[in-house]
């Protein structure tokens, strides 16, 4: 009898714990629906995003998605990022564009921040029936990544500027210049799936979203100009990001754009 009673008690405990866990999950799940918890705020938000921001500008669906992804990654908005990916897949955005946008942010936002977004992206892709891993997009090897990265840097910023920067780097920092060329530009910019113009727009967007890195944002606004992205394209990107990164960072970005595209 004692043995049977122990089994009954154990079973009851398991049931109670499971019920409590389910209730906790359901309560948490409900709390994430701001349409139920914050209906007035949700209505304001939806009106601003859907009626004001999204009809503006001429970015195609791929770059609208890329810019919104960069905004959420830069600002650290992991939960709403899920909605961005779900919406993108519903609109038919190529999963390769999604993954390459994600990877392009790594040298700028850092792996520690982007890692969580990689996991979220993979979850949403798999839920949508996308088989992982996707087709590889790398175009470099361990042996040629430095040279290919250098070639890409020179293409974007000008040979004279890059060669001067590398030549003038202090001896104790020359390895950082090599990392910049081989890793940032060799490992990422040379990949297929996105072109240079798209990658530079994503880079500018994630830097703007991060905030506090205005010198780098300015440099990449210039890079956007060099590769053929016009002023309106950058302004459209900032407009798309504004609801997610706020007005101060957006206005800082507009100041940078006006400086780089002065007179245009």
PDB file of C-alpha atoms in Angstrom:
ATOM      1  CA  UNK A   1       0.000   0.000   0.000  1.00  0.00           C
ATOM      2  CA  UNK A   2       2.712   2.574   0.850  1.00  0.00           C
ATOM      3  CA  UNK A   3       4.195   1.952  -2.598  1.00  0.00           C
ATOM      4  CA  UNK A   4       0.858   2.600  -4.333  1.00  0.00           C
ATOM      5  CA  UNK A   5       0.320   5.792  -2.307  1.00  0.00           C
ATOM      6  CA  UNK A   6       3.741   7.071  -3.316  1.00  0.00           C
ATOM      7  CA  UNK A   7       2.952   6.451  -6.975  1.00  0.00           C
ATOM      8  CA  UNK A   8      -0.387   8.264  -6.647  1.00  0.00           C
ATOM      9  CA  UNK A   9       1.277  11.238  -4.959  1.00  0.00           C
ATOM     10  CA  UNK A  10       4.016  11.356  -7.584  1.00  0.00           C
ATOM     11  CA  UNK A  11       1.468  11.238 -10.410  1.00  0.00           C
ATOM     12  CA  UNK A  12      -0.577  14.001  -8.789  1.00  0.00           C
ATOM     13  CA  UNK A  13       2.540  16.167  -8.396  1.00  0.00           C
ATOM     14  CA  UNK A  14       3.443  15.731 -12.050  1.00  0.00           C
ATOM     15  CA  UNK A  15      -0.108  16.685 -13.106  1.00  0.00           C
ATOM     16  CA  UNK A  16      -0.072  19.785 -10.881  1.00  0.00           C
ATOM     17  CA  UNK A  17       3.328  20.902 -12.183  1.00  0.00           C
ATOM     18  CA  UNK A  18       2.263  20.345 -15.788  1.00  0.00           C
ATOM     19  CA  UNK A  19      -0.972  22.287 -15.232  1.00  0.00           C
ATOM     20  CA  UNK A  20       0.904  25.135 -13.581  1.00  0.00           C
ATOM     21  CA  UNK A  21       3.432  25.244 -16.404  1.00  0.00           C
ATOM     22  CA  UNK A  22       0.667  25.313 -19.006  1.00  0.00           C
ATOM     23  CA  UNK A  23      -1.148  28.107 -17.167  1.00  0.00           C
ATOM     24  CA  UNK A  24       2.080  30.094 -16.861  1.00  0.00           C
ATOM     25  CA  UNK A  25       2.828  29.642 -20.571  1.00  0.00           C
ATOM     26  CA  UNK A  26      -0.706  30.653 -21.557  1.00  0.00           C
ATOM     27  CA  UNK A  27      -0.550  33.699 -19.301  1.00  0.00           C
ATOM     28  CA  UNK A  28       2.803  34.728 -20.820  1.00  0.00           C
ATOM     29  CA  UNK A  29       1.549  34.076 -24.331  1.00  0.00           C
ATOM     30  CA  UNK A  30      -1.474  36.290 -23.739  1.00  0.00           C
ATOM     31  CA  UNK A  31       0.687  39.059 -22.326  1.00  0.00           C
ATOM     32  CA  UNK A  32       2.651  39.243 -25.577  1.00  0.00           C
ATOM     33  CA  UNK A  33      -0.490  40.171 -27.525  1.00  0.00           C
ATOM     34  CA  UNK A  34      -0.544  43.943 -27.177  1.00  0.00           C
ATOM     35  CA  UNK A  35      -3.842  44.071 -29.067  1.00  0.00           C
ATOM     36  CA  UNK A  36      -5.390  42.580 -25.906  1.00  0.00           C
ATOM     37  CA  UNK A  37      -3.270  44.196 -23.202  1.00  0.00           C
ATOM     38  CA  UNK A  38      -2.672  47.628 -24.810  1.00  0.00           C
ATOM     39  CA  UNK A  39      -5.389  48.139 -27.432  1.00  0.00           C
ATOM     40  CA  UNK A  40      -5.038  51.927 -27.739  1.00  0.00           C
ATOM     41  CA  UNK A  41      -1.277  51.711 -28.080  1.00  0.00           C
ATOM     42  CA  UNK A  42      -1.578  48.866 -30.590  1.00  0.00           C
ATOM     43  CA  UNK A  43      -3.970  50.961 -32.699  1.00  0.00           C
ATOM     44  CA  UNK A  44      -1.596  53.952 -32.649  1.00  0.00           C
ATOM     45  CA  UNK A  45       1.325  51.730 -33.576  1.00  0.00           C
ATOM     46  CA  UNK A  46      -0.460  49.970 -36.420  1.00  0.00           C
ATOM     47  CA  UNK A  47      -1.727  53.245 -37.852  1.00  0.00           C
ATOM     48  CA  UNK A  48       1.758  54.781 -37.831  1.00  0.00           C
ATOM     49  CA  UNK A  49       3.507  51.757 -39.347  1.00  0.00           C
ATOM     50  CA  UNK A  50       0.866  50.641 -41.844  1.00  0.00           C
ATOM     51  CA  UNK A  51      -0.649  53.966 -42.917  1.00  0.00           C
ATOM     52  CA  UNK A  52       2.227  56.417 -42.548  1.00  0.00           C
ATOM     53  CA  UNK A  53       5.562  54.615 -42.887  1.00  0.00           C
ATOM     54  CA  UNK A  54       5.071  51.552 -45.087  1.00  0.00           C
ATOM     55  CA  UNK A  55       3.443  53.352 -48.048  1.00  0.00           C
ATOM     56  CA  UNK A  56       6.402  55.751 -48.147  1.00  0.00           C
ATOM     57  CA  UNK A  57       9.437  55.302 -50.381  1.00  0.00           C
ATOM     58  CA  UNK A  58      10.462  52.968 -53.169  1.00  0.00           C
ATOM     59  CA  UNK A  59      12.420  50.180 -51.469  1.00  0.00           C
ATOM     60  CA  UNK A  60      11.441  46.765 -52.827  1.00  0.00           C
ATOM     61  CA  UNK A  61      10.173  44.029 -50.498  1.00  0.00           C
ATOM     62  CA  UNK A  62      13.640  42.494 -50.137  1.00  0.00           C
ATOM     63  CA  UNK A  63      15.258  45.718 -49.001  1.00  0.00           C
ATOM     64  CA  UNK A  64      12.319  46.743 -46.835  1.00  0.00           C
ATOM     65  CA  UNK A  65      12.771  43.449 -45.030  1.00  0.00           C
ATOM     66  CA  UNK A  66      16.552  43.836 -44.881  1.00  0.00           C
ATOM     67  CA  UNK A  67      16.326  47.333 -43.439  1.00  0.00           C
ATOM     68  CA  UNK A  68      13.746  46.296 -40.824  1.00  0.00           C
ATOM     69  CA  UNK A  69      15.893  43.309 -39.872  1.00  0.00           C
ATOM     70  CA  UNK A  70      18.921  45.584 -39.472  1.00  0.00           C
ATOM     71  CA  UNK A  71      16.855  47.972 -37.356  1.00  0.00           C
ATOM     72  CA  UNK A  72      15.778  45.227 -34.956  1.00  0.00           C
ATOM     73  CA  UNK A  73      19.240  43.664 -34.746  1.00  0.00           C
ATOM     74  CA  UNK A  74      20.949  47.007 -34.150  1.00  0.00           C
ATOM     75  CA  UNK A  75      18.394  48.041 -31.537  1.00  0.00           C
ATOM     76  CA  UNK A  76      18.255  44.573 -29.937  1.00  0.00           C
ATOM     77  CA  UNK A  77      14.535  44.014 -30.594  1.00  0.00           C
ATOM     78  CA  UNK A  78      14.434  40.218 -30.651  1.00  0.00           C
ATOM     79  CA  UNK A  79      10.754  39.564 -29.929  1.00  0.00           C
ATOM     80  CA  UNK A  80       9.255  41.789 -32.635  1.00  0.00           C
ATOM     81  CA  UNK A  81      11.984  40.588 -35.006  1.00  0.00           C
ATOM     82  CA  UNK A  82      10.030  37.317 -35.225  1.00  0.00           C
ATOM     83  CA  UNK A  83       7.140  39.217 -36.764  1.00  0.00           C
ATOM     84  CA  UNK A  84       9.468  40.794 -39.328  1.00  0.00           C
ATOM     85  CA  UNK A  85      10.662  37.357 -40.463  1.00  0.00           C
ATOM     86  CA  UNK A  86       7.149  35.900 -40.524  1.00  0.00           C
ATOM     87  CA  UNK A  87       5.865  38.823 -42.580  1.00  0.00           C
ATOM     88  CA  UNK A  88       8.822  38.563 -44.967  1.00  0.00           C
ATOM     89  CA  UNK A  89       8.219  34.867 -45.596  1.00  0.00           C
ATOM     90  CA  UNK A  90       4.496  35.513 -46.115  1.00  0.00           C
ATOM     91  CA  UNK A  91       5.420  38.120 -48.734  1.00  0.00           C
ATOM     92  CA  UNK A  92       7.691  35.677 -50.547  1.00  0.00           C
ATOM     93  CA  UNK A  93      11.058  37.149 -49.592  1.00  0.00           C
ATOM     94  CA  UNK A  94      13.806  34.674 -50.500  1.00  0.00           C
ATOM     95  CA  UNK A  95      15.211  32.927 -47.388  1.00  0.00           C
ATOM     96  CA  UNK A  96      18.702  33.513 -48.809  1.00  0.00           C
ATOM     97  CA  UNK A  97      18.077  37.269 -48.722  1.00  0.00           C
ATOM     98  CA  UNK A  98      16.973  36.903 -45.101  1.00  0.00           C
ATOM     99  CA  UNK A  99      20.014  34.861 -44.099  1.00  0.00           C
ATOM    100  CA  UNK A 100      22.499  37.048 -45.990  1.00  0.00           C
ATOM    101  CA  UNK A 101      21.044  40.178 -44.407  1.00  0.00           C
ATOM    102  CA  UNK A 102      21.488  38.559 -41.018  1.00  0.00           C
ATOM    103  CA  UNK A 103      25.101  37.601 -41.724  1.00  0.00           C
ATOM    104  CA  UNK A 104      25.918  41.063 -43.083  1.00  0.00           C
ATOM    105  CA  UNK A 105      25.172  42.619 -39.691  1.00  0.00           C
ATOM    106  CA  UNK A 106      27.674  40.424 -37.819  1.00  0.00           C
ATOM    107  CA  UNK A 107      30.875  42.467 -38.382  1.00  0.00           C
ATOM    108  CA  UNK A 108      29.083  45.606 -37.195  1.00  0.00           C
ATOM    109  CA  UNK A 109      26.709  44.531 -34.413  1.00  0.00           C
ATOM    110  CA  UNK A 110      28.946  41.678 -33.229  1.00  0.00           C
ATOM    111  CA  UNK A 111      28.346  37.954 -32.936  1.00  0.00           C
ATOM    112  CA  UNK A 112      27.236  38.177 -29.290  1.00  0.00           C
ATOM    113  CA  UNK A 113      24.225  40.270 -30.311  1.00  0.00           C
ATOM    114  CA  UNK A 114      23.453  38.624 -33.660  1.00  0.00           C
ATOM    115  CA  UNK A 115      23.637  35.030 -32.382  1.00  0.00           C
ATOM    116  CA  UNK A 116      20.196  35.233 -30.757  1.00  0.00           C
ATOM    117  CA  UNK A 117      18.745  36.564 -34.010  1.00  0.00           C
ATOM    118  CA  UNK A 118      20.288  33.651 -35.914  1.00  0.00           C
ATOM    119  CA  UNK A 119      18.429  31.247 -33.630  1.00  0.00           C
ATOM    120  CA  UNK A 120      15.128  33.129 -34.003  1.00  0.00           C
ATOM    121  CA  UNK A 121      15.546  33.254 -37.786  1.00  0.00           C
ATOM    122  CA  UNK A 122      16.191  29.522 -37.962  1.00  0.00           C
ATOM    123  CA  UNK A 123      13.117  28.782 -35.846  1.00  0.00           C
ATOM    124  CA  UNK A 124      10.875  30.861 -38.098  1.00  0.00           C
ATOM    125  CA  UNK A 125      12.349  29.443 -41.318  1.00  0.00           C
ATOM    126  CA  UNK A 126      11.841  25.886 -40.107  1.00  0.00           C
ATOM    127  CA  UNK A 127       8.277  26.646 -39.000  1.00  0.00           C
ATOM    128  CA  UNK A 128       7.651  27.873 -42.560  1.00  0.00           C
ATOM    129  CA  UNK A 129       8.985  24.593 -43.967  1.00  0.00           C
ATOM    130  CA  UNK A 130      12.329  25.940 -45.163  1.00  0.00           C
ATOM    131  CA  UNK A 131      14.988  23.240 -45.110  1.00  0.00           C
ATOM    132  CA  UNK A 132      18.249  24.220 -43.427  1.00  0.00           C
ATOM    133  CA  UNK A 133      21.066  24.727 -44.107  1.00  0.00           C
ATOM    134  CA  UNK A 134      20.437  26.860 -47.186  1.00  0.00           C
ATOM    135  CA  UNK A 135      22.645  26.685 -50.256  1.00  0.00           C
ATOM    136  CA  UNK A 136      26.124  28.068 -49.496  1.00  0.00           C
ATOM    137  CA  UNK A 137      26.943  31.591 -50.688  1.00  0.00           C
ATOM    138  CA  UNK A 138      30.631  31.866 -49.820  1.00  0.00           C
ATOM    139  CA  UNK A 139      33.041  32.860 -52.595  1.00  0.00           C
ATOM    140  CA  UNK A 140      36.335  32.886 -50.702  1.00  0.00           C
ATOM    141  CA  UNK A 141      38.799  30.426 -49.238  1.00  0.00           C
ATOM    142  CA  UNK A 142      41.116  30.670 -46.252  1.00  0.00           C
ATOM    143  CA  UNK A 143      43.910  31.406 -48.711  1.00  0.00           C
ATOM    144  CA  UNK A 144      42.284  34.208 -50.745  1.00  0.00           C
ATOM    145  CA  UNK A 145      39.891  35.934 -48.319  1.00  0.00           C
ATOM    146  CA  UNK A 146      42.389  38.691 -47.442  1.00  0.00           C
ATOM    147  CA  UNK A 147      43.081  39.591 -51.065  1.00  0.00           C
ATOM    148  CA  UNK A 148      39.436  39.409 -52.090  1.00  0.00           C
ATOM    149  CA  UNK A 149      38.481  41.506 -49.098  1.00  0.00           C
ATOM    150  CA  UNK A 150      41.088  44.100 -49.993  1.00  0.00           C
ATOM    151  CA  UNK A 151      39.811  44.204 -53.548  1.00  0.00           C
ATOM    152  CA  UNK A 152      36.287  44.799 -52.275  1.00  0.00           C
ATOM    153  CA  UNK A 153      37.382  47.515 -49.848  1.00  0.00           C
ATOM    154  CA  UNK A 154      39.201  49.311 -52.653  1.00  0.00           C
ATOM    155  CA  UNK A 155      36.161  49.014 -54.895  1.00  0.00           C
ATOM    156  CA  UNK A 156      33.945  50.617 -52.261  1.00  0.00           C
ATOM    157  CA  UNK A 157      36.208  53.217 -50.657  1.00  0.00           C
ATOM    158  CA  UNK A 158      38.870  53.784 -53.303  1.00  0.00           C
ATOM    159  CA  UNK A 159      42.286  52.158 -53.647  1.00  0.00           C
ATOM    160  CA  UNK A 160      44.212  55.210 -52.472  1.00  0.00           C
ATOM    161  CA  UNK A 161      42.135  55.571 -49.291  1.00  0.00           C
ATOM    162  CA  UNK A 162      42.434  51.926 -48.299  1.00  0.00           C
ATOM    163  CA  UNK A 163      46.145  51.612 -49.102  1.00  0.00           C
ATOM    164  CA  UNK A 164      46.863  54.806 -47.151  1.00  0.00           C
ATOM    165  CA  UNK A 165      44.841  53.607 -44.157  1.00  0.00           C
ATOM    166  CA  UNK A 166      46.707  50.315 -44.072  1.00  0.00           C
ATOM    167  CA  UNK A 167      50.118  51.909 -44.555  1.00  0.00           C
ATOM    168  CA  UNK A 168      49.544  54.439 -41.763  1.00  0.00           C
ATOM    169  CA  UNK A 169      48.254  51.924 -39.213  1.00  0.00           C
ATOM    170  CA  UNK A 170      50.575  51.591 -36.177  1.00  0.00           C
ATOM    171  CA  UNK A 171      52.533  48.356 -36.098  1.00  0.00           C
ATOM    172  CA  UNK A 172      50.569  47.051 -33.106  1.00  0.00           C
ATOM    173  CA  UNK A 173      47.276  47.563 -34.991  1.00  0.00           C
ATOM    174  CA  UNK A 174      48.144  46.160 -38.404  1.00  0.00           C
ATOM    175  CA  UNK A 175      46.508  42.858 -37.501  1.00  0.00           C
ATOM    176  CA  UNK A 176      43.202  44.729 -37.047  1.00  0.00           C
ATOM    177  CA  UNK A 177      43.502  46.080 -40.582  1.00  0.00           C
ATOM    178  CA  UNK A 178      44.052  42.542 -41.829  1.00  0.00           C
ATOM    179  CA  UNK A 179      41.010  41.338 -39.881  1.00  0.00           C
ATOM    180  CA  UNK A 180      38.937  44.154 -41.344  1.00  0.00           C
ATOM    181  CA  UNK A 181      39.946  43.237 -44.884  1.00  0.00           C
ATOM    182  CA  UNK A 182      39.836  39.446 -44.573  1.00  0.00           C
ATOM    183  CA  UNK A 183      36.892  39.032 -42.206  1.00  0.00           C
ATOM    184  CA  UNK A 184      34.539  41.988 -42.636  1.00  0.00           C
ATOM    185  CA  UNK A 185      35.010  42.437 -46.374  1.00  0.00           C
ATOM    186  CA  UNK A 186      36.466  39.088 -47.443  1.00  0.00           C
ATOM    187  CA  UNK A 187      34.184  36.770 -45.475  1.00  0.00           C
ATOM    188  CA  UNK A 188      30.951  38.775 -45.825  1.00  0.00           C
ATOM    189  CA  UNK A 189      30.902  41.359 -48.619  1.00  0.00           C
ATOM    190  CA  UNK A 190      32.062  38.862 -51.233  1.00  0.00           C
ATOM    191  CA  UNK A 191      29.194  36.445 -50.594  1.00  0.00           C
ATOM    192  CA  UNK A 192      26.446  35.832 -53.146  1.00  0.00           C
ATOM    193  CA  UNK A 193      22.772  36.432 -52.363  1.00  0.00           C
ATOM    194  CA  UNK A 194      23.069  40.215 -52.060  1.00  0.00           C
ATOM    195  CA  UNK A 195      24.984  42.709 -54.188  1.00  0.00           C
ATOM    196  CA  UNK A 196      27.356  45.421 -52.944  1.00  0.00           C
ATOM    197  CA  UNK A 197      24.692  48.156 -53.044  1.00  0.00           C
ATOM    198  CA  UNK A 198      22.358  46.056 -50.912  1.00  0.00           C
ATOM    199  CA  UNK A 199      25.096  45.105 -48.461  1.00  0.00           C
ATOM    200  CA  UNK A 200      26.142  48.718 -47.989  1.00  0.00           C
ATOM    201  CA  UNK A 201      22.563  49.801 -47.344  1.00  0.00           C
ATOM    202  CA  UNK A 202      22.219  47.054 -44.718  1.00  0.00           C
ATOM    203  CA  UNK A 203      25.513  48.104 -43.128  1.00  0.00           C
ATOM    204  CA  UNK A 204      24.449  51.746 -42.927  1.00  0.00           C
ATOM    205  CA  UNK A 205      21.085  50.686 -41.485  1.00  0.00           C
ATOM    206  CA  UNK A 206      22.460  48.506 -38.688  1.00  0.00           C
ATOM    207  CA  UNK A 207      24.980  51.187 -37.707  1.00  0.00           C
ATOM    208  CA  UNK A 208      22.233  53.797 -37.520  1.00  0.00           C
ATOM    209  CA  UNK A 209      20.065  51.458 -35.455  1.00  0.00           C
ATOM    210  CA  UNK A 210      22.886  50.778 -32.994  1.00  0.00           C
ATOM    211  CA  UNK A 211      23.514  54.455 -32.313  1.00  0.00           C
ATOM    212  CA  UNK A 212      26.726  55.873 -30.864  1.00  0.00           C
ATOM    213  CA  UNK A 213      28.763  54.914 -33.928  1.00  0.00           C
ATOM    214  CA  UNK A 214      28.170  58.038 -36.011  1.00  0.00           C
ATOM    215  CA  UNK A 215      31.725  58.158 -37.491  1.00  0.00           C
ATOM    216  CA  UNK A 216      31.240  54.652 -38.916  1.00  0.00           C
ATOM    217  CA  UNK A 217      27.699  55.462 -40.062  1.00  0.00           C
ATOM    218  CA  UNK A 218      29.058  58.521 -41.870  1.00  0.00           C
ATOM    219  CA  UNK A 219      31.807  56.475 -43.524  1.00  0.00           C
ATOM    220  CA  UNK A 220      29.254  53.988 -44.790  1.00  0.00           C
ATOM    221  CA  UNK A 221      26.896  56.717 -45.951  1.00  0.00           C
ATOM    222  CA  UNK A 222      29.833  57.761 -48.139  1.00  0.00           C
ATOM    223  CA  UNK A 223      30.315  54.140 -49.181  1.00  0.00           C
ATOM    224  CA  UNK A 224      26.653  53.963 -50.200  1.00  0.00           C
ATOM    225  CA  UNK A 225      27.169  57.001 -52.375  1.00  0.00           C
ATOM    226  CA  UNK A 226      30.293  55.450 -53.894  1.00  0.00           C
ATOM    227  CA  UNK A 227      28.525  52.230 -54.885  1.00  0.00           C
ATOM    228  CA  UNK A 228      25.537  54.018 -56.423  1.00  0.00           C
ATOM    229  CA  UNK A 229      22.853  54.272 -53.743  1.00  0.00           C
ATOM    230  CA  UNK A 230      21.261  57.711 -54.068  1.00  0.00           C
ATOM    231  CA  UNK A 231      20.186  60.021 -51.255  1.00  0.00           C
ATOM    232  CA  UNK A 232      16.526  59.041 -51.500  1.00  0.00           C
ATOM    233  CA  UNK A 233      17.384  55.362 -50.991  1.00  0.00           C
ATOM    234  CA  UNK A 234      19.100  56.132 -47.688  1.00  0.00           C
ATOM    235  CA  UNK A 235      16.264  58.425 -46.603  1.00  0.00           C
ATOM    236  CA  UNK A 236      13.761  55.676 -47.449  1.00  0.00           C
ATOM    237  CA  UNK A 237      15.765  53.246 -45.318  1.00  0.00           C
ATOM    238  CA  UNK A 238      15.783  55.617 -42.343  1.00  0.00           C
ATOM    239  CA  UNK A 239      12.044  56.205 -42.735  1.00  0.00           C
ATOM    240  CA  UNK A 240      11.457  52.436 -42.713  1.00  0.00           C
ATOM    241  CA  UNK A 241      13.512  52.083 -39.526  1.00  0.00           C
ATOM    242  CA  UNK A 242      12.097  55.072 -37.664  1.00  0.00           C
ATOM    243  CA  UNK A 243       9.259  53.251 -35.847  1.00  0.00           C
ATOM    244  CA  UNK A 244      11.731  50.684 -34.503  1.00  0.00           C
ATOM    245  CA  UNK A 245      14.746  52.842 -33.584  1.00  0.00           C
ATOM    246  CA  UNK A 246      13.031  56.108 -32.592  1.00  0.00           C
ATOM    247  CA  UNK A 247      13.436  59.715 -33.650  1.00  0.00           C
ATOM    248  CA  UNK A 248      16.854  60.645 -32.145  1.00  0.00           C
ATOM    249  CA  UNK A 249      18.803  57.973 -34.047  1.00  0.00           C
ATOM    250  CA  UNK A 250      16.745  58.597 -37.181  1.00  0.00           C
ATOM    251  CA  UNK A 251      17.406  62.354 -37.055  1.00  0.00           C
ATOM    252  CA  UNK A 252      21.125  61.726 -36.478  1.00  0.00           C
ATOM    253  CA  UNK A 253      21.115  59.526 -39.584  1.00  0.00           C
ATOM    254  CA  UNK A 254      19.365  62.202 -41.647  1.00  0.00           C
ATOM    255  CA  UNK A 255      22.010  64.738 -40.583  1.00  0.00           C
ATOM    256  CA  UNK A 256      24.719  62.351 -41.769  1.00  0.00           C
ATOM    257  CA  UNK A 257      22.946  61.748 -45.077  1.00  0.00           C
ATOM    258  CA  UNK A 258      22.590  65.469 -45.696  1.00  0.00           C
ATOM    259  CA  UNK A 259      26.306  65.977 -45.019  1.00  0.00           C
ATOM    260  CA  UNK A 260      27.391  63.227 -47.399  1.00  0.00           C
ATOM    261  CA  UNK A 261      24.904  64.076 -50.166  1.00  0.00           C
ATOM    262  CA  UNK A 262      25.226  67.853 -49.747  1.00  0.00           C
ATOM    263  CA  UNK A 263      23.738  69.671 -52.723  1.00  0.00           C
ATOM    264  CA  UNK A 264      21.802  66.661 -53.997  1.00  0.00           C
TER     265      UNK A 264
END
